Coordinates of C-alpha atoms in Angstrom, one line a residue:
X1 CA 136.2 71.4 127.3
X2 CA 134.0 74.5 126.9
X3 CA 131.0 75.9 128.9
X4 CA 128.3 77.7 126.8
X5 CA 126.4 80.5 128.1
X6 CA 123.6 82.4 126.8
X7 CA 122.5 86.0 127.4
X8 CA 119.5 87.9 125.9
X9 CA 121.7 89.0 122.9
X10 CA 125.1 87.2 123.0
X11 CA 126.3 83.7 123.1
X12 CA 129.6 83.6 125.2
X13 CA 132.1 80.4 125.6
X14 CA 134.2 79.9 128.5
X15 CA 137.3 77.6 128.4
X16 CA 137.5 75.2 131.4
X17 CA 140.5 73.5 132.4
X18 CA 140.9 69.7 131.7
X19 CA 143.2 67.1 132.3
X20 CA 146.1 66.7 129.9
X21 CA 145.3 64.1 127.4
X22 CA 148.1 61.9 126.3
X23 CA 150.2 62.9 123.0
X24 CA 148.6 61.9 119.9
X25 CA 150.6 59.5 117.6
X26 CA 152.6 61.3 114.9
X27 CA 151.3 61.2 111.3
X28 CA 152.6 62.3 108.2
X29 CA 149.3 64.8 107.7
X30 CA 148.5 66.2 111.2
X31 CA 145.0 66.7 111.6
X32 CA 143.5 70.4 111.7
X33 CA 143.6 71.3 115.2
X34 CA 139.7 71.8 116.3
X35 CA 138.3 75.1 117.4
X36 CA 135.5 76.3 119.9
X37 CA 133.5 77.0 116.6
X38 CA 133.8 73.0 116.0
X39 CA 131.8 72.3 119.4
X40 CA 128.8 70.5 118.9
X41 CA 127.4 71.9 122.4
X42 CA 127.9 75.2 120.9
X43 CA 126.2 74.3 117.7
X44 CA 123.2 73.3 119.6
X45 CA 123.1 76.3 121.6
X46 CA 123.2 78.3 118.5
X47 CA 120.4 76.5 116.7
X48 CA 118.2 76.9 119.9
X49 CA 118.9 80.5 119.8
X50 CA 118.6 81.6 116.1
X51 CA 116.1 79.0 114.8
X52 CA 115.0 79.4 111.2
X53 CA 111.5 81.5 111.6
X54 CA 109.3 84.0 109.9
X55 CA 108.2 85.7 112.8
X56 CA 111.0 88.1 113.5
X57 CA 109.5 91.5 114.4
X58 CA 111.3 94.9 113.6
X59 CA 112.2 95.4 117.1
X60 CA 114.0 92.0 117.2
X61 CA 115.9 92.7 114.0
X62 CA 117.0 96.0 115.2
X63 CA 118.3 94.3 118.3
X64 CA 120.6 92.4 116.4
X65 CA 121.5 95.2 114.1
X66 CA 122.6 97.6 117.0
X67 CA 125.0 95.0 118.7
X68 CA 128.3 96.3 118.9
X69 CA 129.9 95.5 115.5
X70 CA 132.4 93.0 116.9
X71 CA 129.9 91.1 119.0
X72 CA 127.4 90.9 116.1
X73 CA 130.1 89.5 113.5
X74 CA 130.9 87.0 116.2
X75 CA 127.3 86.0 116.5
X76 CA 126.9 85.8 112.7
X77 CA 129.8 83.8 112.5
X78 CA 128.4 81.1 115.0
X79 CA 125.3 81.1 113.0
X80 CA 127.1 80.4 109.7
X81 CA 129.0 77.7 111.2
X82 CA 126.0 75.9 112.7
X83 CA 124.0 76.1 109.7
X84 CA 126.5 75.5 107.0
X85 CA 128.7 72.4 106.5
X86 CA 131.8 74.4 106.0
X87 CA 131.9 78.3 106.5
X88 CA 135.1 78.2 104.1
X89 CA 132.6 77.6 101.1
X90 CA 131.9 80.6 99.1
X91 CA 129.8 80.3 95.6
X92 CA 131.4 82.0 92.6
X93 CA 128.7 83.7 90.3
X94 CA 129.3 85.3 86.9
X95 CA 126.6 88.3 85.9
X96 CA 126.3 88.8 82.2
X97 CA 124.1 91.9 80.8
X98 CA 122.3 90.3 77.7
X99 CA 120.2 93.4 77.1
X100 CA 121.8 96.5 78.4
X101 CA 120.4 100.1 78.4
X102 CA 117.1 101.6 77.5
X103 CA 114.9 100.7 80.5
X104 CA 112.0 102.7 81.2
X105 CA 112.0 103.0 84.8
X106 CA 113.7 105.8 86.7
X107 CA 115.5 104.1 89.6
X108 CA 117.6 106.8 90.8
X109 CA 120.6 104.5 91.1
X110 CA 120.7 103.1 87.7
X111 CA 122.7 103.9 84.8
X112 CA 120.6 101.9 82.2
X113 CA 117.6 104.2 82.6
X114 CA 116.5 106.3 79.7
X115 CA 115.5 109.1 82.3
X116 CA 119.4 110.0 82.8
X117 CA 121.9 110.7 80.5
X118 CA 125.0 108.2 81.4
X119 CA 127.7 106.5 79.8
X120 CA 125.6 103.6 78.9
X121 CA 124.2 103.2 75.5
X122 CA 121.3 100.8 74.7
X123 CA 122.0 97.7 73.0
X124 CA 120.0 94.8 71.4
X125 CA 119.8 91.5 73.2
X126 CA 122.7 89.3 72.9
X127 CA 122.6 86.2 70.6
X128 CA 121.9 83.0 72.0
X129 CA 125.4 81.7 70.8
X130 CA 127.3 84.6 72.5
X131 CA 125.6 84.2 76.0
X132 CA 126.1 80.3 75.9
X133 CA 129.6 80.6 75.1
X134 CA 130.0 83.4 78.1
X135 CA 128.4 80.7 80.4
X136 CA 130.8 78.1 79.2
X137 CA 134.0 80.4 80.1
X138 CA 132.5 81.4 83.4
X139 CA 132.1 77.7 84.3
X140 CA 135.8 77.1 83.1
X141 CA 136.9 80.0 85.3
X142 CA 135.4 78.4 88.4
X143 CA 131.6 79.9 88.6
X144 CA 128.9 77.7 89.8
X145 CA 126.0 80.0 88.8
X146 CA 125.6 82.2 85.7
X147 CA 123.1 85.0 86.0
X148 CA 121.7 86.8 83.1
X149 CA 120.3 90.4 83.2
X150 CA 118.1 92.5 80.8
X151 CA 117.5 96.2 81.3
X152 CA 113.7 96.0 81.2
X153 CA 110.9 97.4 83.3
X154 CA 109.0 94.0 82.6
X155 CA 109.2 91.0 80.4
X156 CA 105.9 92.0 79.0
X157 CA 105.0 90.6 75.5
X158 CA 108.5 90.3 74.1
X159 CA 107.9 86.8 72.7
X160 CA 111.2 86.8 70.5
X161 CA 113.3 88.1 73.3
X162 CA 111.9 85.5 75.5
X163 CA 112.1 82.4 73.4
X164 CA 115.8 83.3 72.9
X165 CA 116.2 83.3 76.8
X166 CA 114.5 80.1 77.4
X167 CA 116.8 78.4 74.8
X168 CA 119.7 80.3 76.8
X169 CA 118.4 78.9 80.0
X170 CA 117.9 75.5 78.8
X171 CA 121.4 75.0 77.3
X172 CA 123.4 76.7 80.3
X173 CA 121.5 74.3 82.6
X174 CA 122.4 71.6 80.3
X175 CA 126.4 72.8 81.1
X176 CA 125.7 71.8 84.8
X177 CA 125.4 75.5 86.0
X178 CA 122.8 77.0 88.2
X179 CA 121.0 79.6 85.9
X180 CA 119.6 82.9 87.4
X181 CA 117.8 85.6 85.4
X182 CA 116.9 89.2 86.4
X183 CA 114.3 90.6 83.6
X184 CA 112.0 92.9 85.3
X185 CA 108.6 92.0 86.3
X186 CA 107.3 88.7 85.6
X187 CA 103.8 87.1 85.3
X188 CA 103.1 83.6 86.6
X189 CA 103.0 82.0 83.0
X190 CA 106.4 83.4 82.3
X191 CA 107.9 82.3 85.7
X192 CA 106.6 78.9 84.9
X193 CA 108.0 78.7 81.4
X194 CA 111.3 79.6 83.0
X195 CA 111.2 77.1 85.5
X196 CA 110.2 74.3 82.8
X197 CA 113.3 75.4 80.7
X198 CA 115.5 74.9 83.4
X199 CA 116.0 78.3 85.6
X200 CA 117.5 77.8 88.9
X201 CA 116.5 81.2 90.4
X202 CA 115.1 84.6 89.7
X203 CA 116.4 87.9 90.8
X204 CA 114.2 90.9 91.8
X205 CA 115.7 93.4 94.6
X206 CA 113.3 95.1 96.8
X207 CA 116.4 97.5 97.0
X208 CA 115.4 99.2 100.4
X209 CA 112.6 99.7 102.9
X210 CA 108.8 100.1 102.1
X211 CA 108.9 103.5 103.5
X212 CA 112.0 105.0 101.6
X213 CA 111.2 103.1 98.4
X214 CA 109.4 106.1 96.9
X215 CA 112.6 108.1 97.1
X216 CA 114.3 105.8 94.7
X217 CA 111.8 104.9 92.2
X218 CA 108.4 106.0 91.4
X219 CA 107.5 104.0 88.3
X220 CA 107.1 100.7 89.9
X221 CA 105.6 100.0 93.4
X222 CA 107.0 98.0 96.2
X223 CA 104.1 95.4 95.9
X224 CA 104.9 95.4 92.2
X225 CA 108.2 93.8 93.3
X226 CA 106.5 91.3 95.8
X227 CA 104.0 90.3 93.2
X228 CA 106.9 89.2 91.1
X229 CA 108.3 87.5 94.0
X230 CA 105.2 85.8 94.6
X231 CA 105.1 84.3 91.1
X232 CA 108.8 83.4 91.1
X233 CA 108.0 81.3 94.2
X234 CA 104.6 79.9 92.9
X235 CA 106.5 78.4 89.8
X236 CA 109.3 76.4 92.1
X237 CA 111.9 78.7 91.6
X238 CA 114.5 80.1 94.1
X239 CA 114.4 83.6 95.0
X240 CA 117.1 85.9 94.8
X241 CA 116.3 89.3 96.6
X242 CA 118.4 91.8 98.1
X243 CA 119.1 95.4 98.7
X244 CA 121.4 98.4 97.9
X245 CA 122.9 100.4 100.6
X246 CA 123.9 103.9 100.0
X247 CA 121.0 105.4 98.4
X248 CA 120.4 107.8 101.1
X249 CA 118.4 105.5 103.4
X250 CA 119.0 105.1 107.4
X251 CA 119.7 102.3 109.6
X252 CA 116.1 101.9 110.6
X253 CA 115.4 101.6 106.4
X254 CA 118.1 98.7 106.6
X255 CA 116.5 97.1 109.6
X256 CA 113.2 97.3 108.0
X257 CA 114.4 95.8 104.4
X258 CA 115.9 92.9 106.6
X259 CA 112.8 92.6 108.6
X260 CA 110.7 92.3 105.2
X261 CA 113.1 89.3 104.0
X262 CA 112.7 87.9 107.5
X263 CA 109.1 87.8 107.0
X264 CA 108.6 87.3 103.5
X265 CA 105.6 85.1 102.5
X266 CA 106.5 81.7 101.7
X267 CA 109.8 81.7 103.6
X268 CA 113.2 83.3 103.4
X269 CA 114.8 84.0 100.1
X270 CA 117.4 81.4 98.9
X271 CA 120.0 84.1 98.2
X272 CA 120.2 87.8 99.6
X273 CA 122.4 90.1 97.5
X274 CA 123.9 92.8 99.4
X275 CA 125.1 95.8 97.3
X276 CA 127.1 98.8 98.1
X277 CA 126.1 101.7 95.6
X278 CA 128.4 102.4 92.8
X279 CA 127.4 106.0 91.9
X280 CA 127.2 106.7 88.2
X281 CA 127.5 109.8 86.6
X282 CA 124.4 111.5 85.3
X283 CA 122.0 109.7 87.8
X284 CA 120.2 111.5 90.6
X285 CA 122.7 109.6 93.1
X286 CA 125.9 110.5 91.2
X287 CA 127.6 112.3 94.0
X288 CA 126.0 110.3 97.0
X289 CA 128.7 109.4 99.6
X290 CA 130.4 106.0 99.5
X291 CA 129.1 103.3 102.2
X292 CA 131.8 102.2 104.5
X293 CA 132.8 98.5 104.8
X294 CA 131.7 98.3 108.4
X295 CA 128.0 99.2 107.1
X296 CA 128.0 96.8 104.9
X297 CA 129.6 94.3 107.3
X298 CA 126.8 95.1 109.6
X299 CA 124.0 94.3 107.2
X300 CA 125.6 91.1 106.0
X301 CA 126.0 90.0 109.6
X302 CA 122.5 90.9 110.5
X303 CA 121.0 89.0 107.4
X304 CA 123.1 85.9 108.4
X305 CA 121.6 85.7 112.0
X306 CA 118.1 86.5 110.8
X307 CA 118.3 84.6 107.7
X308 CA 120.5 81.5 108.6
X309 CA 120.1 79.3 105.8
X310 CA 119.9 82.1 103.0
X311 CA 123.0 82.7 101.0
X312 CA 124.1 86.2 101.4
X313 CA 125.8 87.3 98.3
X314 CA 128.5 90.0 98.6
X315 CA 127.6 92.1 95.3
X316 CA 128.1 95.3 93.5
X317 CA 130.8 97.9 95.2
X318 CA 133.2 95.2 96.0
X319 CA 135.8 96.9 94.3
X320 CA 135.9 99.9 96.7
X321 CA 136.6 97.5 99.3
X322 CA 140.2 96.4 100.4
X323 CA 141.0 92.5 101.0
X324 CA 141.1 93.0 104.7
X325 CA 137.6 94.8 104.7
X326 CA 136.2 91.9 102.4
X327 CA 137.7 89.6 104.8
X328 CA 135.5 91.2 107.6
X329 CA 132.3 90.8 105.3
X330 CA 133.2 87.0 105.1
X331 CA 133.8 86.6 108.6
X332 CA 130.0 88.2 109.1
X333 CA 128.6 85.6 106.9
X334 CA 128.8 86.5 103.3
X335 CA 129.3 83.0 101.4
X336 CA 128.8 84.2 97.7
X337 CA 130.6 86.6 95.2
X338 CA 129.9 87.9 91.8
X339 CA 133.1 87.4 89.8
X340 CA 134.3 88.6 86.8
X341 CA 135.4 92.3 85.6
X342 CA 132.1 93.6 85.4
X343 CA 128.5 93.5 87.0
X344 CA 126.0 94.6 84.4
X345 CA 127.6 98.0 83.7
X346 CA 129.7 98.5 86.7
X347 CA 133.4 97.5 87.2
X348 CA 134.2 94.5 89.6
X349 CA 137.5 92.9 90.9
X350 CA 139.3 90.7 88.5
X351 CA 139.1 87.0 88.8
X352 CA 142.8 86.5 89.7
X353 CA 142.5 89.0 92.5
X354 CA 139.6 86.9 93.7
X355 CA 141.4 83.9 93.6
X356 CA 144.4 85.3 95.5
X357 CA 142.3 86.6 98.2
X358 CA 140.8 83.2 98.6
X359 CA 143.9 81.6 98.9
X360 CA 145.0 84.0 101.5
X361 CA 141.9 83.5 103.4
X362 CA 141.7 79.6 102.8
X363 CA 138.1 79.9 101.0
X364 CA 136.8 77.5 98.8
X365 CA 135.4 78.5 95.6
X366 CA 132.4 76.2 95.7
X367 CA 128.9 76.4 96.3
X368 CA 128.2 76.4 100.0
X369 CA 126.4 73.0 101.4
X370 CA 123.7 73.4 104.2
X371 CA 124.3 71.3 107.2
X372 CA 120.5 70.6 107.2
X373 CA 117.8 70.5 104.4

């Protein structure tokens, strides 16, 4: 048996001696031994301590964020198991750049900006057939969500390009895949048309805190980003929105960004990508120091606690982390990855390496199932 105790910041479990039960009859396939994480009593305590709410203050989020890392990971792991049917389920997503380079924004991390001289050269938008074929290959390789990215400040008046994208969405959705897109700023009507075509989710990252944001980009405001998120949500699309670590921000900025998501109008995002900066030559952040695996794990774990029903996606920069470091991130509550050899213009682990890692860790490459609606 187990007794559960709650302190202001930490849930603890004490094992209590119990009489030894009679041995179970032998079967050909022994049942999986139960663990403390399977305790329904413990689950009830976790749900009571960390309910889904949009009233988090920055001070409360900071209190979670500043827990000793191992305690924080333990808390996050318990929240993960309380809110998701199987914590071993991890969604595999594929991201394809359907229009590369030529973006007029000045995001200081981005290789696709026309403001900087990088290895990326502008290309035309990919043909519909090529994108649909790529989505079919992704499905065959085990992905359940296909994401399309275009390097634009905004969709604007790109009528022909938009018509092709609507066809891509419709045909990929018909393949049984979730479909996500990131096309820059959207107005309400464009969001509505994407929803009607079968789009599942729209990605539009806040990147960092409101306070630090002007140090990263000046061609688009923080409120511009929030306006697009509002349009996406109003159209009935799922919101995919996250941040980038390693832009020069401080811990306080990471706390502030997570608080923004915890208090997001309309509720928490459906998914939150956590990216580690992949520094690209020619950009202002080309020489930025790498983010540590512990920093990434801390952000993932805090996100899992304050956004318990949000899928937390371990995204760009994963190639820099060892399998052991990635295992820590899954323990901290990450339940989605991007697979394939490239994320837009930056390298990503090979699918075979991911499959081997999943096998070692006992991870199932399927979309996670919420325990409760």
